[in-house]
Coordinates of C-alpha atoms in Angstrom, one line a residue:
Chain A
M234 CA 93.8 90.5 103.9
S235 CA 95.2 90.9 107.4
V236 CA 98.8 90.6 108.3
S237 CA 98.3 87.5 110.4
T238 CA 96.8 85.6 107.4
L239 CA 99.8 86.5 105.4
A240 CA 102.2 85.3 108.1
S241 CA 100.5 82.0 108.6
F242 CA 100.2 81.6 104.8
E243 CA 103.9 81.9 104.4
Y244 CA 104.5 79.4 107.0
L245 CA 101.9 76.9 105.6
E246 CA 103.2 77.3 102.1
R247 CA 106.6 76.2 103.1
L248 CA 105.2 72.9 104.4
P249 CA 105.7 69.8 102.3
G250 CA 102.7 68.1 100.6
T251 CA 102.8 65.1 103.0
T252 CA 102.3 67.4 105.9
F253 CA 99.2 68.9 104.2
K254 CA 97.8 65.4 103.6
R255 CA 98.0 64.7 107.4
L256 CA 96.7 68.1 108.3
Y257 CA 93.7 67.7 106.2
Q258 CA 92.7 64.5 107.9
Q259 CA 91.2 66.7 110.6
P260 CA 87.9 68.2 109.6
S261 CA 88.6 71.2 111.9
T262 CA 91.8 72.0 110.0
A263 CA 90.1 71.8 106.6
L264 CA 87.3 74.1 107.8
A265 CA 89.7 76.6 109.4
I266 CA 91.8 76.8 106.3
F267 CA 88.7 77.1 104.1
R268 CA 87.1 79.9 106.1
R269 CA 90.2 81.9 107.1
M270 CA 92.7 81.5 104.4
L271 CA 90.8 81.5 101.1
P272 CA 89.6 84.5 99.1
H273 CA 85.9 84.4 98.1
L274 CA 86.5 83.2 94.6
A275 CA 88.6 80.3 95.8
K276 CA 85.9 79.5 98.3
T277 CA 83.3 79.4 95.5
F278 CA 85.5 77.0 93.5
V279 CA 86.0 74.7 96.5
M280 CA 82.2 74.7 97.3
A281 CA 81.4 73.9 93.7
L282 CA 83.9 71.1 93.5
L283 CA 83.0 69.7 96.9
Y284 CA 80.3 67.3 95.8
M285 CA 81.6 66.6 92.4
S286 CA 82.5 62.9 92.1
K287 CA 84.4 63.1 88.8
P288 CA 87.4 65.3 87.8
F289 CA 86.1 68.6 86.5
P290 CA 87.5 69.9 83.1
L291 CA 89.4 73.1 83.5
T292 CA 87.8 74.6 80.4
D293 CA 84.4 74.3 82.1
L294 CA 85.7 76.1 85.1
D295 CA 86.7 79.0 82.8
L296 CA 83.0 79.4 81.8
W297 CA 82.2 80.3 85.5
V298 CA 84.6 83.2 85.4
N299 CA 84.2 86.5 83.6
S300 CA 86.8 86.8 80.9
D301 CA 88.1 90.0 82.4
S302 CA 88.6 88.4 85.8
K303 CA 91.1 85.9 84.5
R304 CA 93.8 87.2 86.8
E305 CA 91.7 86.6 89.9
R306 CA 90.9 83.1 88.7
D307 CA 94.6 82.3 88.2
K308 CA 95.4 83.7 91.5
A309 CA 92.7 81.6 93.3
L310 CA 93.7 78.4 91.5
Q311 CA 97.4 79.0 92.2
L312 CA 96.7 79.5 95.9
L313 CA 94.5 76.4 96.1
S314 CA 97.1 74.2 94.6
R315 CA 99.8 75.7 96.7
L316 CA 97.8 74.8 99.8
H317 CA 97.3 71.3 98.3
I318 CA 93.5 71.8 98.2
I319 CA 93.1 71.0 94.5
T320 CA 95.1 69.0 92.1
V321 CA 95.3 70.0 88.5
T322 CA 96.4 67.4 86.0
A323 CA 99.3 68.2 83.8
P324 CA 98.4 69.5 80.3
S325 CA 98.6 66.7 77.7
R326 CA 97.5 66.4 74.1
T327 CA 95.0 63.5 74.5
D328 CA 93.1 64.5 77.7
P329 CA 91.8 67.9 78.7
Q330 CA 93.2 69.4 81.9
T331 CA 91.0 68.5 84.9
I332 CA 90.7 69.7 88.4
T333 CA 89.8 67.8 91.6
L334 CA 89.8 68.5 95.3
T335 CA 92.5 66.5 97.0
K336 CA 91.0 63.4 98.7
N337 CA 91.7 64.3 102.3
F338 CA 90.6 67.9 102.1
G339 CA 87.3 67.0 100.3
E340 CA 86.4 64.3 102.8
S341 CA 87.3 66.4 105.8
L342 CA 85.5 69.5 104.6
R343 CA 82.4 67.5 103.8
Q344 CA 82.5 66.0 107.3
A345 CA 83.0 69.4 108.9
L346 CA 80.0 70.8 107.0
T347 CA 77.6 68.0 107.4
G348 CA 78.8 66.4 110.7
G349 CA 79.2 62.8 111.5
G350 CA 82.1 60.6 112.2
E351 CA 84.0 59.9 115.4
H352 CA 86.9 62.3 114.8
N353 CA 86.7 64.5 117.9
S354 CA 88.2 67.1 115.7
F355 CA 86.2 70.0 117.1
G356 CA 87.0 69.2 120.7
V357 CA 84.9 67.3 123.2
P358 CA 83.0 69.3 125.8
S359 CA 83.9 68.2 129.3
N360 CA 81.2 66.4 131.3
D361 CA 83.1 67.1 134.6
P362 CA 81.4 69.5 136.9
V363 CA 82.9 72.9 136.3
S364 CA 83.9 75.0 139.1
G365 CA 82.1 78.3 139.3
G366 CA 83.3 81.8 138.5
V367 CA 84.6 81.1 135.0
D368 CA 82.5 83.2 132.8
L369 CA 83.2 85.2 129.6
A370 CA 84.3 88.3 131.5
F371 CA 86.7 86.3 133.6
L372 CA 88.2 84.6 130.5
D373 CA 88.6 87.9 128.7
E374 CA 90.3 89.4 131.7
Y375 CA 92.6 86.4 132.1
A376 CA 93.6 86.4 128.4
R377 CA 94.2 90.1 128.4
D378 CA 96.3 89.9 131.5
Q379 CA 98.5 87.2 130.0
W380 CA 98.8 88.9 126.7
E381 CA 99.5 92.3 128.2
G382 CA 102.2 90.7 130.3
I383 CA 103.9 89.5 127.2
L384 CA 103.6 92.9 125.4
H385 CA 104.9 94.6 128.6
Y386 CA 107.9 92.4 128.6
V387 CA 108.7 93.3 125.0
V388 CA 108.3 97.0 125.8
N389 CA 110.1 97.0 129.1
S390 CA 113.0 95.0 127.9
V391 CA 114.4 98.4 127.0
G392 CA 115.3 98.8 130.6
E393 CA 112.8 101.4 131.7
A394 CA 111.7 100.1 135.0
M395 CA 108.0 100.5 134.4
R396 CA 105.7 98.4 136.4
G397 CA 103.7 96.1 134.3
G398 CA 100.3 94.5 134.8
G399 CA 100.5 90.9 136.2
Q400 CA 103.7 89.1 136.9
G401 CA 105.0 89.2 133.4
P402 CA 105.4 86.2 131.1
T403 CA 107.1 82.9 132.1
D404 CA 110.6 82.0 131.3
A405 CA 109.5 79.9 128.4
V406 CA 107.8 82.8 126.8
K407 CA 110.9 85.0 127.4
H408 CA 113.1 82.5 125.7
L409 CA 110.7 82.4 122.8
L410 CA 110.7 86.2 122.4
E411 CA 114.5 86.1 122.4
A412 CA 114.7 83.3 119.9
G413 CA 112.3 85.2 117.7
R414 CA 114.6 88.3 118.0
L415 CA 111.7 90.4 119.2
V416 CA 113.9 91.3 122.2
T417 CA 117.6 91.0 122.4
T418 CA 119.9 90.3 125.3
G419 CA 123.0 91.0 123.3
R420 CA 126.3 91.6 125.1
H421 CA 126.9 95.1 123.7
S422 CA 123.5 96.6 123.4
G423 CA 122.1 95.0 126.5
K424 CA 118.5 94.0 126.8
G425 CA 116.3 95.7 124.3
I426 CA 113.4 95.7 122.0
T427 CA 114.4 95.1 118.3
Q428 CA 112.9 96.5 115.2
A429 CA 111.0 93.3 114.7
G430 CA 109.7 93.7 118.3
F431 CA 108.5 97.2 117.6
S432 CA 106.6 96.0 114.5
F433 CA 105.2 93.2 116.6
L434 CA 103.8 95.8 119.0
L435 CA 102.1 97.7 116.3
Q436 CA 100.3 94.7 114.9
E437 CA 96.7 93.8 115.8
V438 CA 96.3 91.2 118.5
N439 CA 95.3 88.4 116.2
A440 CA 98.4 89.0 114.1
Q441 CA 100.5 89.1 117.2
V442 CA 99.1 85.8 118.4
W443 CA 99.9 84.2 115.1
T444 CA 103.4 85.7 115.0
L445 CA 104.1 84.3 118.4
L446 CA 102.5 80.9 117.6
L447 CA 104.5 80.5 114.4
L448 CA 107.7 81.3 116.3
W449 CA 106.7 78.8 118.8
I450 CA 105.9 76.1 116.2
E451 CA 109.3 76.6 114.6
N452 CA 110.8 76.1 118.0
A453 CA 108.5 73.2 118.8
E454 CA 110.0 71.3 116.0
K455 CA 113.3 71.5 117.9
M456 CA 111.5 70.3 121.0
E457 CA 110.4 67.2 119.0
L458 CA 106.8 68.0 118.9
D459 CA 105.0 67.0 115.7
S460 CA 104.2 70.2 113.8
V461 CA 101.2 68.5 112.2
E462 CA 99.7 67.9 115.6
V463 CA 100.5 71.3 116.8
L464 CA 98.9 73.0 113.8
S465 CA 95.8 70.8 114.0
F466 CA 95.4 71.6 117.6
L467 CA 95.6 75.3 116.9
F468 CA 93.0 75.0 114.2
M469 CA 90.9 73.0 116.5
L470 CA 91.1 75.8 119.1
G471 CA 89.9 78.2 116.6
S472 CA 86.6 76.2 116.2
L473 CA 85.9 75.9 119.9
E474 CA 83.2 77.8 121.7
L475 CA 84.1 80.6 124.1
G476 CA 83.1 80.0 127.7
R477 CA 82.8 76.3 127.4
A478 CA 85.0 73.7 129.1
Y479 CA 86.6 71.1 126.9
S480 CA 87.9 67.7 127.9
K481 CA 91.7 67.1 128.0
Y482 CA 91.4 63.4 127.7
T483 CA 90.6 63.3 124.0
L484 CA 93.8 65.2 123.1
T485 CA 96.9 63.4 121.9
D486 CA 100.1 63.4 124.0
S487 CA 101.9 66.1 122.2
Q488 CA 98.7 68.3 122.3
R489 CA 98.6 67.8 126.0
Q490 CA 102.2 68.8 126.2
M491 CA 101.3 72.1 124.4
L492 CA 98.7 73.1 126.9
P493 CA 101.1 74.7 129.4
Y494 CA 102.6 76.9 126.7
L495 CA 99.1 77.9 125.5
L496 CA 98.4 78.7 129.1
D497 CA 101.4 81.0 129.2
F498 CA 100.1 82.8 126.1
G499 CA 96.7 83.2 127.5
L500 CA 95.1 81.1 124.8
V501 CA 93.6 78.6 127.2
Y502 CA 92.7 78.8 130.8
I503 CA 92.9 75.8 133.1
P504 CA 91.5 76.2 136.6
R505 CA 94.1 75.1 139.1
S506 CA 91.7 72.9 141.0
S507 CA 91.1 70.5 138.2
S508 CA 93.1 69.0 135.4
G509 CA 90.5 67.3 133.4
Y510 CA 89.3 70.2 131.2
F511 CA 90.4 73.5 129.8
F512 CA 88.7 76.7 128.6
P513 CA 89.7 78.4 125.3
T514 CA 89.9 82.2 125.6
R515 CA 88.9 84.8 123.1
L516 CA 92.5 84.8 121.8
A517 CA 92.1 81.2 120.8
T518 CA 88.6 81.2 119.4
T519 CA 89.3 84.1 117.1
L520 CA 92.5 82.5 115.7
T521 CA 90.8 81.4 112.5
S522 CA 87.8 83.7 112.3
D523 CA 87.4 86.6 110.0
A524 CA 85.8 88.8 112.5
S525 CA 89.0 89.8 114.3
A526 CA 90.9 90.2 111.1
L527 CA 88.8 93.2 110.2
R528 CA 90.1 95.2 113.1
S529 CA 92.6 98.0 112.3
V530 CA 96.0 98.2 113.7
A531 CA 95.1 101.0 116.0
A532 CA 91.9 99.3 117.3
G533 CA 93.9 96.1 117.8
F534 CA 96.4 97.9 119.8
D535 CA 93.8 99.6 121.9
A536 CA 92.1 96.3 122.4
A537 CA 95.4 94.9 123.7
S538 CA 96.0 97.7 126.1
S539 CA 92.6 98.2 127.5
A540 CA 89.4 96.3 127.3
A541 CA 87.2 99.4 127.3
G542 CA 89.6 101.3 125.1
G543 CA 87.1 103.5 123.5
A544 CA 89.3 106.4 122.5
K545 CA 91.3 105.8 119.4
G546 CA 93.9 108.6 119.2
F547 CA 95.4 110.0 122.4
I548 CA 98.6 111.7 121.4
I549 CA 99.0 115.4 120.8
I550 CA 102.4 116.6 119.6
E551 CA 103.2 120.3 119.2
T552 CA 105.6 122.0 116.9
N553 CA 107.9 122.6 119.9
Y554 CA 108.3 118.8 120.3
R555 CA 106.1 118.7 123.4
L556 CA 104.0 115.6 123.6
Y557 CA 100.8 115.1 125.5
A558 CA 99.3 111.6 125.7
Y559 CA 95.8 111.2 127.1
T560 CA 96.2 107.7 128.4
N561 CA 96.6 105.9 131.7
S562 CA 97.6 102.6 130.1
P563 CA 101.0 101.5 131.4
L564 CA 101.6 99.7 128.1
Q565 CA 101.0 102.8 125.9
I566 CA 103.1 104.9 128.2
A567 CA 105.8 102.3 128.0
V568 CA 105.7 102.3 124.2
L569 CA 105.9 106.1 124.2
S570 CA 108.7 106.1 126.6
L571 CA 110.8 104.3 124.1
F572 CA 111.2 107.5 122.2
T573 CA 109.9 110.3 124.5
R574 CA 111.4 111.9 127.6
F575 CA 108.5 112.1 130.1
K576 CA 108.3 115.1 132.4
A577 CA 105.1 114.7 134.2
R578 CA 102.4 112.2 134.8
F579 CA 98.8 112.9 135.7
P580 CA 95.9 110.5 136.4
N581 CA 94.7 110.7 132.8
M582 CA 97.6 112.0 130.8
V583 CA 101.4 112.1 130.6
S584 CA 103.4 114.9 129.1
G585 CA 106.9 115.0 127.8
R586 CA 109.2 115.9 125.0
V587 CA 110.6 114.2 122.0
T588 CA 114.3 115.0 122.1
R589 CA 117.3 114.3 120.1
K590 CA 118.6 112.0 122.9
S591 CA 115.3 110.1 123.4
V592 CA 114.9 109.5 119.6
G593 CA 118.6 108.6 119.4
N594 CA 118.0 106.1 122.2
A595 CA 115.1 104.5 120.3
I596 CA 117.2 104.4 117.1
S597 CA 120.0 102.7 118.9
H598 CA 117.5 100.0 119.7
G599 CA 116.8 99.5 116.1
I600 CA 113.5 101.4 115.9
T601 CA 113.4 103.4 112.8
S602 CA 112.2 107.0 112.5
D603 CA 109.5 105.9 110.2
Q604 CA 108.1 103.5 112.8
I605 CA 108.0 106.3 115.3
I606 CA 106.3 108.6 112.9
T607 CA 103.8 106.0 111.9
Y608 CA 103.0 105.2 115.5
L609 CA 102.5 108.9 116.3
S610 CA 100.2 109.5 113.4
T611 CA 98.2 106.3 113.9
H612 CA 97.5 107.4 117.5
A613 CA 97.2 111.1 116.9
H614 CA 94.5 112.7 118.9
P615 CA 91.2 113.5 117.0
Q616 CA 92.0 117.2 117.6
L617 CA 95.2 116.9 115.6
A618 CA 93.4 115.1 112.8
K619 CA 90.5 117.7 112.9
R620 CA 92.9 120.6 112.6
A621 CA 94.8 118.9 109.8
A622 CA 91.5 118.3 107.9
I623 CA 90.5 121.9 108.2
Q624 CA 93.9 123.3 107.1
G625 CA 94.5 120.5 104.7
G626 CA 97.9 119.8 106.1
P627 CA 99.5 116.7 107.5
V628 CA 98.4 115.3 110.9
L629 CA 101.7 115.7 112.6
P630 CA 103.6 119.0 112.6
P631 CA 106.0 118.8 109.6
T632 CA 108.9 120.2 111.6
V633 CA 108.7 117.4 114.1
V634 CA 108.5 114.8 111.4
D635 CA 111.5 116.2 109.6
Q636 CA 113.5 116.5 112.7
I637 CA 112.9 112.9 113.8
R638 CA 114.1 111.8 110.3
L639 CA 117.1 114.1 110.6
W640 CA 118.0 112.7 114.0
Q641 CA 118.1 109.3 112.5
I642 CA 120.4 110.3 109.7
E643 CA 122.6 112.0 112.2
N644 CA 123.2 108.7 113.9
E645 CA 124.0 107.0 110.7
R646 CA 127.4 108.4 110.1
M647 CA 128.5 105.5 108.2
K648 CA 126.9 103.1 105.8
A649 CA 127.8 99.5 106.5
T650 CA 127.1 96.6 104.0
P651 CA 128.3 93.1 104.6
G652 CA 129.8 91.3 101.6
F653 CA 133.0 90.3 99.9
L654 CA 136.0 92.1 98.7
F655 CA 137.5 90.7 95.5
R656 CA 141.2 91.4 94.8
D657 CA 144.4 90.1 93.2
F658 CA 143.1 89.3 89.8
D659 CA 145.8 88.0 87.6
N660 CA 145.1 90.3 84.7
E661 CA 143.0 93.2 83.8
K662 CA 140.7 91.3 81.4
D663 CA 139.6 88.9 84.2
Y664 CA 139.0 91.8 86.5
E665 CA 137.1 93.7 83.9
S666 CA 134.8 90.7 83.0
C667 CA 134.1 89.9 86.6
R668 CA 133.3 93.5 87.5
K669 CA 131.0 93.8 84.5
Y670 CA 129.3 90.6 85.5
A671 CA 128.9 91.7 89.1
E672 CA 127.4 94.9 87.9
E673 CA 125.0 93.1 85.6
V674 CA 123.6 90.9 88.4
G675 CA 123.3 93.9 90.6
V676 CA 125.7 93.0 93.4
L677 CA 128.5 95.4 92.7
L678 CA 128.8 98.0 95.5
W679 CA 132.3 99.6 95.1
H680 CA 135.1 99.2 92.6
N681 CA 138.5 100.7 91.9
D682 CA 139.7 100.0 88.4
K683 CA 143.2 101.2 89.1
K684 CA 143.8 98.8 92.0
G685 CA 141.7 96.1 90.3
W686 CA 139.6 95.5 93.4
F687 CA 135.8 95.5 93.8
F688 CA 133.3 94.8 96.6
V689 CA 130.1 92.7 96.1
T690 CA 127.1 92.1 98.4
R691 CA 126.6 88.5 97.3
V692 CA 129.1 86.0 96.1
E693 CA 127.2 82.9 94.8
Q694 CA 126.5 83.9 91.3
L695 CA 129.9 85.5 90.8
R696 CA 131.6 82.4 92.2
D697 CA 129.8 80.2 89.6
Y698 CA 130.7 82.7 86.9
I699 CA 134.3 82.6 87.8
K700 CA 134.2 78.8 87.9
S701 CA 132.5 78.6 84.5
K702 CA 135.0 81.0 83.0
K703 CA 137.9 79.1 84.6
I704 CA 139.5 82.3 85.7
K705 CA 142.7 81.3 87.4
Chain B
M245 CA 143.6 83.5 91.2
P246 CA 141.4 86.2 92.6
R247 CA 140.9 86.3 96.3
A248 CA 137.5 86.9 98.0
I249 CA 137.6 88.3 101.5
R250 CA 134.5 88.4 103.7
G251 CA 133.9 91.7 105.4
V252 CA 131.7 94.8 105.8
L253 CA 132.0 97.6 103.4
V254 CA 131.8 100.9 105.3
Q255 CA 131.2 104.1 103.4
C256 CA 131.5 107.3 105.4
D257 CA 132.9 110.8 105.5
P258 CA 136.7 111.2 105.4
S259 CA 136.5 112.6 109.0
I260 CA 134.7 109.5 110.3
K261 CA 137.1 107.3 108.4
S262 CA 140.1 109.0 110.1
I263 CA 138.5 108.3 113.5
I264 CA 138.0 104.6 112.5
V265 CA 141.7 104.4 111.5
K266 CA 142.6 106.0 114.8
I267 CA 140.6 103.5 116.7
D268 CA 142.1 100.7 114.7
A269 CA 145.6 101.9 115.3
E270 CA 145.4 100.7 118.9
E271 CA 144.9 97.0 118.3
H272 CA 144.5 96.6 114.5
A273 CA 141.5 94.6 115.3
F274 CA 139.0 96.2 113.0
I275 CA 140.2 97.1 109.5
V276 CA 140.6 94.5 106.9
E277 CA 141.5 96.9 104.1
E278 CA 141.5 100.6 103.5
L279 CA 140.1 101.2 100.1
D280 CA 140.0 105.0 99.7
D281 CA 139.2 108.2 101.5
Q282 CA 135.6 107.3 102.2
T283 CA 135.6 103.5 102.0
L284 CA 137.1 100.7 104.0
V285 CA 136.4 97.0 104.8
I286 CA 135.8 96.0 108.4
K287 CA 135.9 92.6 110.0
E288 CA 132.3 91.4 110.2
N289 CA 132.3 90.3 113.8
M290 CA 133.9 93.6 115.0
M291 CA 131.2 95.8 113.5
T292 CA 129.2 96.4 116.7
T293 CA 132.3 97.0 118.8
L294 CA 133.5 99.5 116.3
K295 CA 130.2 101.3 116.2
M296 CA 130.3 101.6 120.0
K297 CA 133.8 103.0 120.0
L298 CA 133.0 105.4 117.3
D299 CA 130.0 106.7 119.2
E300 CA 132.2 107.2 122.3
Q301 CA 134.7 109.2 120.2
L302 CA 132.0 111.3 118.6
K303 CA 130.5 112.1 122.0
E304 CA 133.8 113.5 123.1
T305 CA 134.4 115.6 120.1
Q306 CA 130.9 116.9 119.5
N307 CA 129.5 119.3 122.1
N308 CA 126.2 118.1 123.3
D309 CA 123.5 120.7 123.1
E310 CA 121.0 118.3 124.6
S311 CA 120.9 120.0 128.0
S312 CA 120.1 123.5 126.6
S313 CA 117.5 122.4 124.2
D314 CA 115.8 120.0 126.5
E315 CA 114.1 122.5 128.8

């Protein structure tokens, strides 16, 4: 399962049951969750239960599943009940346990599959005359420009004055990136990409979109937008047809409020001349589809940086730390320049060196050596991979990999761990029992028996312990 | 009654520790408690400042071979 699904899962699972109830009133939401979030076994269960009018005994369900696949069954059922799709009755002596689809989900999914109803949940195509020139290629181009602008901003926040494509993201997006700690504008370190930001860059586009959208939803709650409406709008976008104009008038007020933000992300396109309709872009229509989830990290990254993007690997790194990157994408060059010192730039390649200073610089921005190494090996040139396959060695020169790790250790001259220092115990017995307890719960970091002091990383359990023991 | 003091436990070489002590000697703004040769507790909000000052000190004391190896 892709990263994006996991991220959106975690968010969804945190929502209360009442939110789910309202979410599932929209057939598009029920369908989106059904097709994107559920593993196949869970889907089978849902489909079987869909047209069952009476509660279904759990023991009968067991007959459908091979006895050696019990774990998968439990996992699927657990997930379904966490997402409030099924309700399982509590075990009791008189009645057997039964299982039913929750009312709203069942109704909505039936409606989504068979049609009917006046719910407008899948968007309403606009009848207004559409101005020409908006075709698939145009929308793809537009979405890519917007998204690249955001990625550029994340990369360029390091301070390298590299010219980005487009005008860069709007202020609202910049604030969002800061709020999500993908970039920092700290006083001491200055503007910069964070470790989270770097991981963000390495995700596939679909996962990136979800990461940013979830960030935005969290912030939207502060802006007093209803998270249910926001989510159902996103799920609706996922079911729209690319290249088609949809009417704005059927949207609710808060959904209309969202449009400018989605415009910033490049999820929708609104021609300036009109205000009556909008176009979803590929970023939006693939939100809940499985197709894009199959793309690998590298392919996703390439897709983000260039539409054609045929070549997968483009980096050659030699044992003498020289690096050649066969790319002309400003984005990829900008990512590389986070940890490389570039010397020369040609029309189809750049060359430079990985140095102690350049790696140190990246590490001071919170990028880890492992992230750098992963990036290099993911994007290694086919030639490197070929040679590695022939010789049976690793893709990257081991000397370089080791050295990058050493450079990181070098910069970590001290190990810092936040926590609490405990001191001034009245007697040795109290100290000893507290220290032992801290060690048992795994929070003890340092102790000095002579002084009667110790340092713990977390205090909650220990505080309760001290209270319960009435240590004065 | 035991006391609990919030802070950051810093574990490092004795040499690094002595530099931290030297930095702290100017304003006494960083160290909460010196525990032993390799361990001390630092005020949580001063950690980034301390790291910066430490880097500055280290740059002065270590000779930088970057220029020679960077050709």
